[in-house]
Tab-separated table of C-alpha atoms in Angstrom:
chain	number	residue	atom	x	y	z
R	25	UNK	CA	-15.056	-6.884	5.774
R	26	UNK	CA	-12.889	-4.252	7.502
R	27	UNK	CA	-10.077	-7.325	8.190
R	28	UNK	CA	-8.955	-8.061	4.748
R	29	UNK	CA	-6.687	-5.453	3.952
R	30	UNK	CA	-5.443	-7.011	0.451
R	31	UNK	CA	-7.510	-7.726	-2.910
R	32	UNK	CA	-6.907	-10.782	-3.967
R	33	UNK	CA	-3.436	-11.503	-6.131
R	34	UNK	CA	-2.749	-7.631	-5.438
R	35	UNK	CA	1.481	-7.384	-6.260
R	36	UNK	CA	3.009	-6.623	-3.286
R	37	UNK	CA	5.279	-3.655	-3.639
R	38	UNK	CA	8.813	-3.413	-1.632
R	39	UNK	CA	8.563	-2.053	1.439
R	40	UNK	CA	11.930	-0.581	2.578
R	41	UNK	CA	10.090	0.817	5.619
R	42	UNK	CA	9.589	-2.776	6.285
R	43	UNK	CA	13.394	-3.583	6.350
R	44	UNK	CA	14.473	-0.832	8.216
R	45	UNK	CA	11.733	-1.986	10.888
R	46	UNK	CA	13.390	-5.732	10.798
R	47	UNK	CA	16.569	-4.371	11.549
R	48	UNK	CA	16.064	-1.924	14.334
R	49	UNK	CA	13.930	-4.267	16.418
R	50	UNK	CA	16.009	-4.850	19.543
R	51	UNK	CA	15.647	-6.933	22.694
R	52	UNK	CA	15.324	-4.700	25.922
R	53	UNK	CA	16.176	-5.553	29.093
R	54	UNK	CA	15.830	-2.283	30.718
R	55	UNK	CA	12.313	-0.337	31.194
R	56	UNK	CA	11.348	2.680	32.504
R	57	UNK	CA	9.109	1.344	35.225
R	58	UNK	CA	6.852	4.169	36.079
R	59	UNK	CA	5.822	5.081	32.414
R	60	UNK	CA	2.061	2.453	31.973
R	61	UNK	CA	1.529	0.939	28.612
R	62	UNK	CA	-2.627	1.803	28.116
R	63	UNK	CA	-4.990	-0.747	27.536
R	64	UNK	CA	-5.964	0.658	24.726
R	65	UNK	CA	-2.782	-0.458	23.261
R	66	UNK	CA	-2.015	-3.564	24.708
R	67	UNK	CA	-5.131	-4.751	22.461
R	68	UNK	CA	-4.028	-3.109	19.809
R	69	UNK	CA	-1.132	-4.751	20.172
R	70	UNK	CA	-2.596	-8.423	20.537
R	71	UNK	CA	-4.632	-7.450	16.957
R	72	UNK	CA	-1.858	-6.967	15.412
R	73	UNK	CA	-0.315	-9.917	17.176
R	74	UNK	CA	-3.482	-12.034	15.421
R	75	UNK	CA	-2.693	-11.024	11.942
R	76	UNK	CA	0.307	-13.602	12.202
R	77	UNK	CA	0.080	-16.892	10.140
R	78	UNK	CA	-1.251	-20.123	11.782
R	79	UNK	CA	-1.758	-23.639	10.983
R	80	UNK	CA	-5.571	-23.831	9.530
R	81	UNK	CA	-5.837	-20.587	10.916
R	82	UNK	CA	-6.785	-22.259	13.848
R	83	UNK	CA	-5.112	-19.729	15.809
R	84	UNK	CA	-3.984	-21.640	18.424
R	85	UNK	CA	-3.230	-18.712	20.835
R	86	UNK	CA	-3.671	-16.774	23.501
R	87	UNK	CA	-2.395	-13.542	25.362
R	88	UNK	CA	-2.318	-12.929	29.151
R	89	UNK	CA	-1.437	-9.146	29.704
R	90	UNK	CA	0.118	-9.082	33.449
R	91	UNK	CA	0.000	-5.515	34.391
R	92	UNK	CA	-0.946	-5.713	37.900
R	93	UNK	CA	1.980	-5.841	40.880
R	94	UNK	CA	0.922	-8.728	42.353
R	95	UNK	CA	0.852	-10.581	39.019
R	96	UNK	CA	3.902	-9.044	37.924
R	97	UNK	CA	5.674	-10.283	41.504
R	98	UNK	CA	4.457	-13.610	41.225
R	99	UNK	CA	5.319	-13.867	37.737
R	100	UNK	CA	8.946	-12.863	38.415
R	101	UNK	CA	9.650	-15.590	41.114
R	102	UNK	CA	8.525	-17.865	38.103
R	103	UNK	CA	11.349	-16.236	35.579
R	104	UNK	CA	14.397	-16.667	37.405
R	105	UNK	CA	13.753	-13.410	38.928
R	106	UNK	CA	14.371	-11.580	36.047
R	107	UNK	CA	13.834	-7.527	36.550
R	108	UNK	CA	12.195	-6.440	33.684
R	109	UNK	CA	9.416	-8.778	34.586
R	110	UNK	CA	8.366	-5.922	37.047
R	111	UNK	CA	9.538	-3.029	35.509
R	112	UNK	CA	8.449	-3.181	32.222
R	113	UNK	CA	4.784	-1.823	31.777
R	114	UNK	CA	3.258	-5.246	31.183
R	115	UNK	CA	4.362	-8.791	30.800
R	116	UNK	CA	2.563	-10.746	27.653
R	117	UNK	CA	2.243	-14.373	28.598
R	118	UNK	CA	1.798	-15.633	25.093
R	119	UNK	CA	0.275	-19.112	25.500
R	120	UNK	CA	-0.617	-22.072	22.819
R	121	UNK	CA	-2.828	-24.677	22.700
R	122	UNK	CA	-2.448	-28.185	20.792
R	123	UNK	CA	-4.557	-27.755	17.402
R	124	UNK	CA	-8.226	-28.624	17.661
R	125	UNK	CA	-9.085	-30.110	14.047
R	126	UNK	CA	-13.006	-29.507	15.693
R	127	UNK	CA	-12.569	-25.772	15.840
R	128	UNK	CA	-11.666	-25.829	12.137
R	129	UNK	CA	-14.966	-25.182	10.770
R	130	UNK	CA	-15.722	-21.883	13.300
R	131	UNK	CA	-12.292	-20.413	12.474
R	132	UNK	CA	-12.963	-20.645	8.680
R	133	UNK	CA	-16.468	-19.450	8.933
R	134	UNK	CA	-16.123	-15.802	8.787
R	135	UNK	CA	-13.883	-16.741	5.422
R	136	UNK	CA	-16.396	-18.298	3.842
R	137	UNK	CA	-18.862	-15.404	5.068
R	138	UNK	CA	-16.294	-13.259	3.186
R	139	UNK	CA	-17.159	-15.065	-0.033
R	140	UNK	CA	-13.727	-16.388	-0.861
R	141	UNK	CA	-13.467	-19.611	0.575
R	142	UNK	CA	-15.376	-21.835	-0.861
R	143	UNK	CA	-17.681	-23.360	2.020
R	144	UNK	CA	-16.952	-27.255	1.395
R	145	UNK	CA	-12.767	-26.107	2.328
R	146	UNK	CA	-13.060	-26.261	6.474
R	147	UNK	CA	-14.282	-29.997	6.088
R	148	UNK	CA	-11.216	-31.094	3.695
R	149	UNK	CA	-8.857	-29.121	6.252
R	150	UNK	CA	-10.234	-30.865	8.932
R	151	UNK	CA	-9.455	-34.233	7.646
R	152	UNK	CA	-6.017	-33.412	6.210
R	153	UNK	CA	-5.506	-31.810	10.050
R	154	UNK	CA	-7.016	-34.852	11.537
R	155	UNK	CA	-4.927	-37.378	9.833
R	156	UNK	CA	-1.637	-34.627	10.022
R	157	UNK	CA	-2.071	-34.763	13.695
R	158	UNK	CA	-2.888	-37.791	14.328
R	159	UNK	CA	-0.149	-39.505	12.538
R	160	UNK	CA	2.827	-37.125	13.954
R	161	UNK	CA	1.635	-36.578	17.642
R	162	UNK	CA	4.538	-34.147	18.117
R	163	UNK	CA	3.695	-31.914	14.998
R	164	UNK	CA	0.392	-31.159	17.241
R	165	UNK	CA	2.104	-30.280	20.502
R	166	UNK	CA	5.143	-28.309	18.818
R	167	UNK	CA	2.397	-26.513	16.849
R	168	UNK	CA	1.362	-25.069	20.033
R	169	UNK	CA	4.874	-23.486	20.279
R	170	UNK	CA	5.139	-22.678	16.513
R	171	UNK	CA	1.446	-20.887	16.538
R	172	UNK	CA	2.353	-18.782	20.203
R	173	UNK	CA	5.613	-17.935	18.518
R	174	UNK	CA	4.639	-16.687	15.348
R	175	UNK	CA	2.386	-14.575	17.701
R	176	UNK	CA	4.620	-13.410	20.219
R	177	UNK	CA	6.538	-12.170	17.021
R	178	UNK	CA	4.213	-9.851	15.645
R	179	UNK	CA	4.029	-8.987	18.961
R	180	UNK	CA	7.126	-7.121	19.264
R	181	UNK	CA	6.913	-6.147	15.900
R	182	UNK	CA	3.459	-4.323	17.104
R	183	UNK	CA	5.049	-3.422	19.914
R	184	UNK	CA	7.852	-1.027	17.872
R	185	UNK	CA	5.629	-0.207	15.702
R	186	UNK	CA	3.672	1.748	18.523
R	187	UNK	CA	7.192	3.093	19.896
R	188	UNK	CA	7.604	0.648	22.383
R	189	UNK	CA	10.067	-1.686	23.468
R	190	UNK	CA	9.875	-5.794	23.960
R	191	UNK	CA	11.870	-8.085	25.688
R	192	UNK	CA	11.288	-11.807	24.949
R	193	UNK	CA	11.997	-14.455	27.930
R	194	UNK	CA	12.120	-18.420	27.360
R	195	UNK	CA	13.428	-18.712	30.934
R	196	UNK	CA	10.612	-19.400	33.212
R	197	UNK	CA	8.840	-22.104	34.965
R	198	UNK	CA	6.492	-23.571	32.801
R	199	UNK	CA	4.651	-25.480	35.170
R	200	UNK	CA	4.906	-22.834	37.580
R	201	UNK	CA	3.381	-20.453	35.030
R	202	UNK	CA	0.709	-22.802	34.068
R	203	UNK	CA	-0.362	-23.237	37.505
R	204	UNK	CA	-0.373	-19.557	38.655
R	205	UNK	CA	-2.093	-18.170	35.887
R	206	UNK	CA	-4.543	-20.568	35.149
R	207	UNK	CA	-3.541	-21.999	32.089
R	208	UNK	CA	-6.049	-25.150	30.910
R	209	UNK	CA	-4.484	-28.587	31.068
R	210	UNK	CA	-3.483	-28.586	27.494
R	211	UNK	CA	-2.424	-24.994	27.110
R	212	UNK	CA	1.508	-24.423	27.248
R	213	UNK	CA	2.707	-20.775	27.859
R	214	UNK	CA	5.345	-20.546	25.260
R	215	UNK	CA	7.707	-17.290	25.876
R	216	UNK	CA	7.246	-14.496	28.238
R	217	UNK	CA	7.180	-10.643	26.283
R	218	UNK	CA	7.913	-7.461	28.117
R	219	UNK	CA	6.329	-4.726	26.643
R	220	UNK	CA	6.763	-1.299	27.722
R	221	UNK	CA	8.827	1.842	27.587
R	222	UNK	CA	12.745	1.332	27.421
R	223	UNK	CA	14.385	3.210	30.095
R	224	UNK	CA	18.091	4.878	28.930
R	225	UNK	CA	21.120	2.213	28.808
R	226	UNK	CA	20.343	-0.488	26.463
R	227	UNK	CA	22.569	-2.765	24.487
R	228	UNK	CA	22.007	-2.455	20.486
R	229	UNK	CA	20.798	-5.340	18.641
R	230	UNK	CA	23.411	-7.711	18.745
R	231	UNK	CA	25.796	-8.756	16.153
R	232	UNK	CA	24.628	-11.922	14.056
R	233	UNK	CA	26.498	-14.632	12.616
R	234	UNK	CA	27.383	-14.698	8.951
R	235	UNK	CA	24.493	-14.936	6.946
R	236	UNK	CA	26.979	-17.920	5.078
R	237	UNK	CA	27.364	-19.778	8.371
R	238	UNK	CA	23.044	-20.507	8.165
R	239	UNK	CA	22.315	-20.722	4.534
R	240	UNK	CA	22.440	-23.392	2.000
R	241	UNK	CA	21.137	-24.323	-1.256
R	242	UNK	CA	19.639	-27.717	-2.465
W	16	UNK	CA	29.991	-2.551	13.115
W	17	UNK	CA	27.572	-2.287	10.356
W	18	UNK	CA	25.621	-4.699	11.579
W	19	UNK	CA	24.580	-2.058	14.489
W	20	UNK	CA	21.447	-0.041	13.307
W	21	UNK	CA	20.427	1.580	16.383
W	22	UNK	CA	22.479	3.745	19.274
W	23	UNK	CA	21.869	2.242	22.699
W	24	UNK	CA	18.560	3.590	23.797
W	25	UNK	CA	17.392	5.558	21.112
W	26	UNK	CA	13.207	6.295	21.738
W	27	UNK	CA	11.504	4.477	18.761
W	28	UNK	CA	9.357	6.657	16.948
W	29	UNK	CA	6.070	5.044	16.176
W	30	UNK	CA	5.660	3.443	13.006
W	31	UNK	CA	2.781	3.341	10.944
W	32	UNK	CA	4.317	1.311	7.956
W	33	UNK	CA	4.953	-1.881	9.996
W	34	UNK	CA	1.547	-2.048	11.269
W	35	UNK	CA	0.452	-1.982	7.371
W	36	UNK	CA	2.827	-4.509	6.977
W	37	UNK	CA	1.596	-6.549	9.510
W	38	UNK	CA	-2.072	-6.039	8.537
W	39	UNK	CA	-1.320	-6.623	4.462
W	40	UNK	CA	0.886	-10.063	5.132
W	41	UNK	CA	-0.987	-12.925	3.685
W	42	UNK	CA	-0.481	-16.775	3.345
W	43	UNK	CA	-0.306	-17.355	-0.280
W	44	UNK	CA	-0.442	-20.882	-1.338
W	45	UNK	CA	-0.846	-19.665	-5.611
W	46	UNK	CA	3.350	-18.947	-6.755
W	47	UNK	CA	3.818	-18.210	-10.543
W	48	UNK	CA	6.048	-20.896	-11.019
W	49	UNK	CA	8.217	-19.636	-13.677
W	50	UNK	CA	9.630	-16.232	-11.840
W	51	UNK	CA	12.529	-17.214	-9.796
W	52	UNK	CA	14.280	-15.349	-6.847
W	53	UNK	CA	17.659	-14.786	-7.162
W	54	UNK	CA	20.008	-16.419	-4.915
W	55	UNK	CA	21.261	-11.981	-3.869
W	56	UNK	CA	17.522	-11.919	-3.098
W	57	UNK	CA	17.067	-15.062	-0.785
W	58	UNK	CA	20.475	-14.130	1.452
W	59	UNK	CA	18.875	-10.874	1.676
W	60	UNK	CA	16.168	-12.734	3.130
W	61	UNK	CA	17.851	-14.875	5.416
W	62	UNK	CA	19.798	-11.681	6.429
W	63	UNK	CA	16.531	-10.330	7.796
W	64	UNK	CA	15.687	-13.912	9.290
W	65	UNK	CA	18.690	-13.526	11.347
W	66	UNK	CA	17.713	-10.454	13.155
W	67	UNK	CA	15.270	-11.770	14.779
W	68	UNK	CA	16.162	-12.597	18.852
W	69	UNK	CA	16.662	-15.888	19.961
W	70	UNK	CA	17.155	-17.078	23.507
W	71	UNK	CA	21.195	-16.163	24.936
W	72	UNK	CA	21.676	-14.640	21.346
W	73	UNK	CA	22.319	-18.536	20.083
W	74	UNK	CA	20.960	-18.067	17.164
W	75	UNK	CA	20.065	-21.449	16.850
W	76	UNK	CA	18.907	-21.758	13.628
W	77	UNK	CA	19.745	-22.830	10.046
W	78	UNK	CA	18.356	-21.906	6.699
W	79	UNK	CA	17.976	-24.505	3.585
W	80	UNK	CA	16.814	-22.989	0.077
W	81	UNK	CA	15.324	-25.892	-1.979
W	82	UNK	CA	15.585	-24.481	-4.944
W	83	UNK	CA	16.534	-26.877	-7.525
W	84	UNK	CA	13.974	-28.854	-9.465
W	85	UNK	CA	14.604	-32.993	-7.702
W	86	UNK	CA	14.630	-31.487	-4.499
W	87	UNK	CA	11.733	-29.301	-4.427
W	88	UNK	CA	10.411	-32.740	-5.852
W	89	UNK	CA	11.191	-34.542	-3.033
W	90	UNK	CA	10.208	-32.019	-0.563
W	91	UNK	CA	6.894	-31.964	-2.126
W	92	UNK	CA	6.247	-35.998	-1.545
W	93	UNK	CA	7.378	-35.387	2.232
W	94	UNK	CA	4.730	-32.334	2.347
W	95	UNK	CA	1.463	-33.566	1.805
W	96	UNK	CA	2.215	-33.084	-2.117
W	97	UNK	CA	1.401	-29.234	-1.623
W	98	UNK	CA	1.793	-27.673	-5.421
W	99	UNK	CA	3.500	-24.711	-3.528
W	100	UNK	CA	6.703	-26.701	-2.692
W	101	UNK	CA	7.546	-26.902	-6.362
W	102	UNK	CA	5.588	-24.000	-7.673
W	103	UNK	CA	7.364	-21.635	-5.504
W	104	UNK	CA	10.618	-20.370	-6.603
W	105	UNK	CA	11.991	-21.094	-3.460
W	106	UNK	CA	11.316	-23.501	0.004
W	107	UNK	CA	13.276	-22.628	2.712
W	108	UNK	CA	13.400	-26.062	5.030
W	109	UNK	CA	13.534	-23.835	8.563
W	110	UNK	CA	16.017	-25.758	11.065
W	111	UNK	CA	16.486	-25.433	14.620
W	112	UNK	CA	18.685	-26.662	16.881
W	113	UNK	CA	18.698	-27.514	20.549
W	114	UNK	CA	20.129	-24.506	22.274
W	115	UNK	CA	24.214	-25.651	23.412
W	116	UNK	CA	25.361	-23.241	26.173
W	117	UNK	CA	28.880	-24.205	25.484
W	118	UNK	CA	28.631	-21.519	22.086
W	119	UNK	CA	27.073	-18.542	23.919
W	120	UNK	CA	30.972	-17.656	23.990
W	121	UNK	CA	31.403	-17.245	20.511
W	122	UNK	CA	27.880	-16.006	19.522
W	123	UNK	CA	28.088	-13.377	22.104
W	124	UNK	CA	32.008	-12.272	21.227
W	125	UNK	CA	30.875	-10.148	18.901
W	126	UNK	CA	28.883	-7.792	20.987
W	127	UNK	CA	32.234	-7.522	23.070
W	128	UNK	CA	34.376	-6.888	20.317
W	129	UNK	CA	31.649	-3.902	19.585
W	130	UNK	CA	32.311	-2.478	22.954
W	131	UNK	CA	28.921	-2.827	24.605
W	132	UNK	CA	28.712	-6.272	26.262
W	133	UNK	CA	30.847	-6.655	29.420
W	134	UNK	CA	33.552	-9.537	29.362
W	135	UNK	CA	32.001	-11.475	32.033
W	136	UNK	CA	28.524	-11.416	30.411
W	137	UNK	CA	29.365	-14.814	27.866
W	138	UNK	CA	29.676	-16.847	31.422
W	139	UNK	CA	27.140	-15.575	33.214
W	140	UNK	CA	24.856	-16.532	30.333
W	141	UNK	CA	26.153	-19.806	30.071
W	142	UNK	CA	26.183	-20.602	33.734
W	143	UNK	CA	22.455	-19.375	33.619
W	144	UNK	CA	21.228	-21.470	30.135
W	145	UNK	CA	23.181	-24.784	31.719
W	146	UNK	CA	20.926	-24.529	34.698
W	147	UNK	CA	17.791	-23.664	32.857
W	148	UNK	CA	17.976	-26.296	30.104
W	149	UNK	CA	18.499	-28.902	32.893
W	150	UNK	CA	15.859	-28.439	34.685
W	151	UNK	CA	13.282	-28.148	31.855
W	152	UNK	CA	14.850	-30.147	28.883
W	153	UNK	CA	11.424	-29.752	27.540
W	154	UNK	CA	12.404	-26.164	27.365
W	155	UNK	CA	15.401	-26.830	25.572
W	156	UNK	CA	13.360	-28.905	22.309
W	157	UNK	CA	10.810	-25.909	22.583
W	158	UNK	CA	13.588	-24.040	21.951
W	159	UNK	CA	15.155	-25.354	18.896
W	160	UNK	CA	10.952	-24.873	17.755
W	161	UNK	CA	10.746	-21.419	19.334
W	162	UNK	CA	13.770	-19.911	17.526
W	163	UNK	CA	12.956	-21.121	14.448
W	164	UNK	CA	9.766	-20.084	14.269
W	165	UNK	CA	10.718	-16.669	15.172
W	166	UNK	CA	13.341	-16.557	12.247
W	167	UNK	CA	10.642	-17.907	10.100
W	168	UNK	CA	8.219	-14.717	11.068
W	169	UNK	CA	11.312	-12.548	10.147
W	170	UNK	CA	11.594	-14.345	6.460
W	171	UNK	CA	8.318	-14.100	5.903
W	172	UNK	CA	8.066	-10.329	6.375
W	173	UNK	CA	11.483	-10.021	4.725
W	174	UNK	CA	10.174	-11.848	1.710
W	175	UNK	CA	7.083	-9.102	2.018
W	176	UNK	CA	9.727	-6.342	2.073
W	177	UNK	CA	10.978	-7.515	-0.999
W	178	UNK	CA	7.665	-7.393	-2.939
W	179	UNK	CA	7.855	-11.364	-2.650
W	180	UNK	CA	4.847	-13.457	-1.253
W	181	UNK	CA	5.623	-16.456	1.357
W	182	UNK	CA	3.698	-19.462	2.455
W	183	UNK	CA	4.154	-21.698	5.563
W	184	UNK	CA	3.295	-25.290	5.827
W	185	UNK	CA	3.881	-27.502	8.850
W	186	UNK	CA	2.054	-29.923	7.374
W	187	UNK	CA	5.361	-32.456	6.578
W	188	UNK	CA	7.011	-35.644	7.869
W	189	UNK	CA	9.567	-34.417	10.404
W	190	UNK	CA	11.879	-37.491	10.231
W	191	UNK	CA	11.561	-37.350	5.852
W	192	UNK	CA	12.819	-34.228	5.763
W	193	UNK	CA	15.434	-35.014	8.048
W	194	UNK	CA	16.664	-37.344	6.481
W	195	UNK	CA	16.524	-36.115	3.075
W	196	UNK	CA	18.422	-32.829	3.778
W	197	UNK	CA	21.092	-34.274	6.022
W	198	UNK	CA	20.029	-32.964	9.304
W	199	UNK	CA	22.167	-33.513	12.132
W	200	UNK	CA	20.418	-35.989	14.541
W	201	UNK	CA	19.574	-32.939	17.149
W	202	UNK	CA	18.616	-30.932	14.669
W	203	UNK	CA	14.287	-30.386	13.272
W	204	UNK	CA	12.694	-29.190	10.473
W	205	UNK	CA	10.236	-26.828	12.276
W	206	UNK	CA	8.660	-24.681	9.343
W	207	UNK	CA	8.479	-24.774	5.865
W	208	UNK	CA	7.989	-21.278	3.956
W	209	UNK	CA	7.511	-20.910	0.663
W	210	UNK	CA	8.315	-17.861	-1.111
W	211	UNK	CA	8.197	-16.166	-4.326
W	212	UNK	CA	6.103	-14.046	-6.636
W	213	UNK	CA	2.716	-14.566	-6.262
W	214	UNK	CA	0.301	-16.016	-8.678
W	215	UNK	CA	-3.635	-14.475	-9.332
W	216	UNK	CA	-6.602	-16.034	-8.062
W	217	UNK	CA	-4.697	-15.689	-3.967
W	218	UNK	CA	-7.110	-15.515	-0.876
W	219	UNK	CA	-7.082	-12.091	1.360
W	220	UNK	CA	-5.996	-12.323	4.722
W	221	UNK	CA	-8.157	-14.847	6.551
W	222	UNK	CA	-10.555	-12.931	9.565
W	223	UNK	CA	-9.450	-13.325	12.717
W	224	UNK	CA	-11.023	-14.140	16.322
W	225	UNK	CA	-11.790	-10.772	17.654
W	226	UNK	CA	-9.067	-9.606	20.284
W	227	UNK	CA	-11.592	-10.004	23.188
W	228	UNK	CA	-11.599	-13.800	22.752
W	229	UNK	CA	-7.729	-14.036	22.990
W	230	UNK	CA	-7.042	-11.276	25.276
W	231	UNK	CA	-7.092	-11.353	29.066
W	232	UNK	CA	-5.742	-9.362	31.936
W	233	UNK	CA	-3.826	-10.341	35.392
């Protein structure tokens, strides 16, 4: 199938491309407002986006691309008025669901379609998700956050790998969101990315603590 | 300061490498046990972790290697007994932390001392993450989940950079962990990857739902 990129076990060489790509990323707060972001590549952007890793692979996710003024308006009264809500080409609201241990067994099918997953695995992940879920209630709902993040990452990762720029926002209304943009009961929108082209001005990627201050050994 | 890759608006060039990367990343669960990482190799790592954004630049986030052979033990009773918490050479317990406005000043004075961030900026930020996380504490757990996960995505490609394979398992008992590795009481374990060199016999890529089912426009 045209999706599986890797043979199995295949080494993985090092990819210094992939470093220099890790530390270049930057947040953007300023965009070049008049310069659109084609459909084209806003999916190509949310495929990319899909290749990130997810519990089950339930893929747990979803992606609202607000491009239209109206939207974009409405969606900035719901982000502290923040301006690159408008100005940047389009606005991903990158929403997650609590895990479905039901859906299991249609997410797995086009693995075991593939031919490597052997076809009796969705029914053993749905009762290890089942029980998993069902024992620690708030593994299910923060997997909604974990899943949309992990996507909204790849996201901006897509995003510069296309020569674009994202800007990630946590502050917004949540309920707000939810409510404007139609979001089902259980669905939480998770962070707000501005995609688009970055105007001239920009901060560089900020300075980070000491790698010493976050890591320890056990 | 080194730690500044990029001049302040420099265009990004498009990038064909990182969207290989993205598309070749897999979720290996197979580690040959007996190849370690060295401990150059997994700072490296959380190096990379570290560049990804998090909310006010809090960097809310903490990094534990479990590396030795009783505590990858241990880890592996609080995780479902997954053979990839001790088969792996390493298992990096992924901690966040509820986002404190009170250290945006010192997490931001770098990017003052570098010239670029206006002196004011550290209380404006603060003022602005007070008011936000008090009005949606939710939004301040999701948070501690949402940052993270995004440093997670980061260690995970940065393991991939390094010709290394990762894993990630949510499937583990929260509280356990917490107290096995001497979390502080705000503190969660929100992801844990496991990395190393991986094994034969791995799975490609799983397929994914095709964009159209995850994609929709406002």
């Amino acid at each position: 199938m045209s999706t599986i990129a890797l043979a199995p076990s295949a080494p993985s060489p090092a990819d210094p491309a992939l470093v220099r790509a890790i530390e270049q990323r930057t947040s953007v707060s300023l965009f070049a407002p008049d310069q659109p972001v084609a459909e084209a590549q806003i999916a190509e952007m949310v495929r990319l986006a899909t290749r990130a890793p997810s519990a089950f692979n339930l893929q747990n996710w979803r992606f609202i691309a607000v491009r239209s003024a109206p939207a974009k308006a409405r969606l900035r009264e719901l982000a502290w008025n923040q301006p690159k809500v408008t100005e940047a080409a389009v606005v991903f609201i990158v929403v997650g669901a609590p895990p479905n241990p039901a859906e299991i067994a249609d997410r797995l099918a086009p693995s075991i379609a593939a031919g490597f997953m052997p076809p009796h695995m969705p029914a053993a992940w749905s009762d290890f998700a089942q029980e998993l879920y069902a024992q620690y209630p708030q593994t299910a709902r923060d997997e909604a956050v974990r899943t949309a993040t992990l996507g909204a990452a790849n996201l901006m990762l897509a995003a510069q790998a296309m020569g674009l720029a994202s800007g990630p926002m946590s502050g917004f209304e949540p309920d707000g969101v939810a409510d404007a943009f139609g979001l089902a009961a259980a669905e939480l929108p998770v962070l707000l990315v501005a995609v688009g082209h970055a105007a001239p001005g920009n901060w560089p990627q900020k300075p980070r603590r000491p790698v010493s201050d976050v890591l320890s050994f056990a």
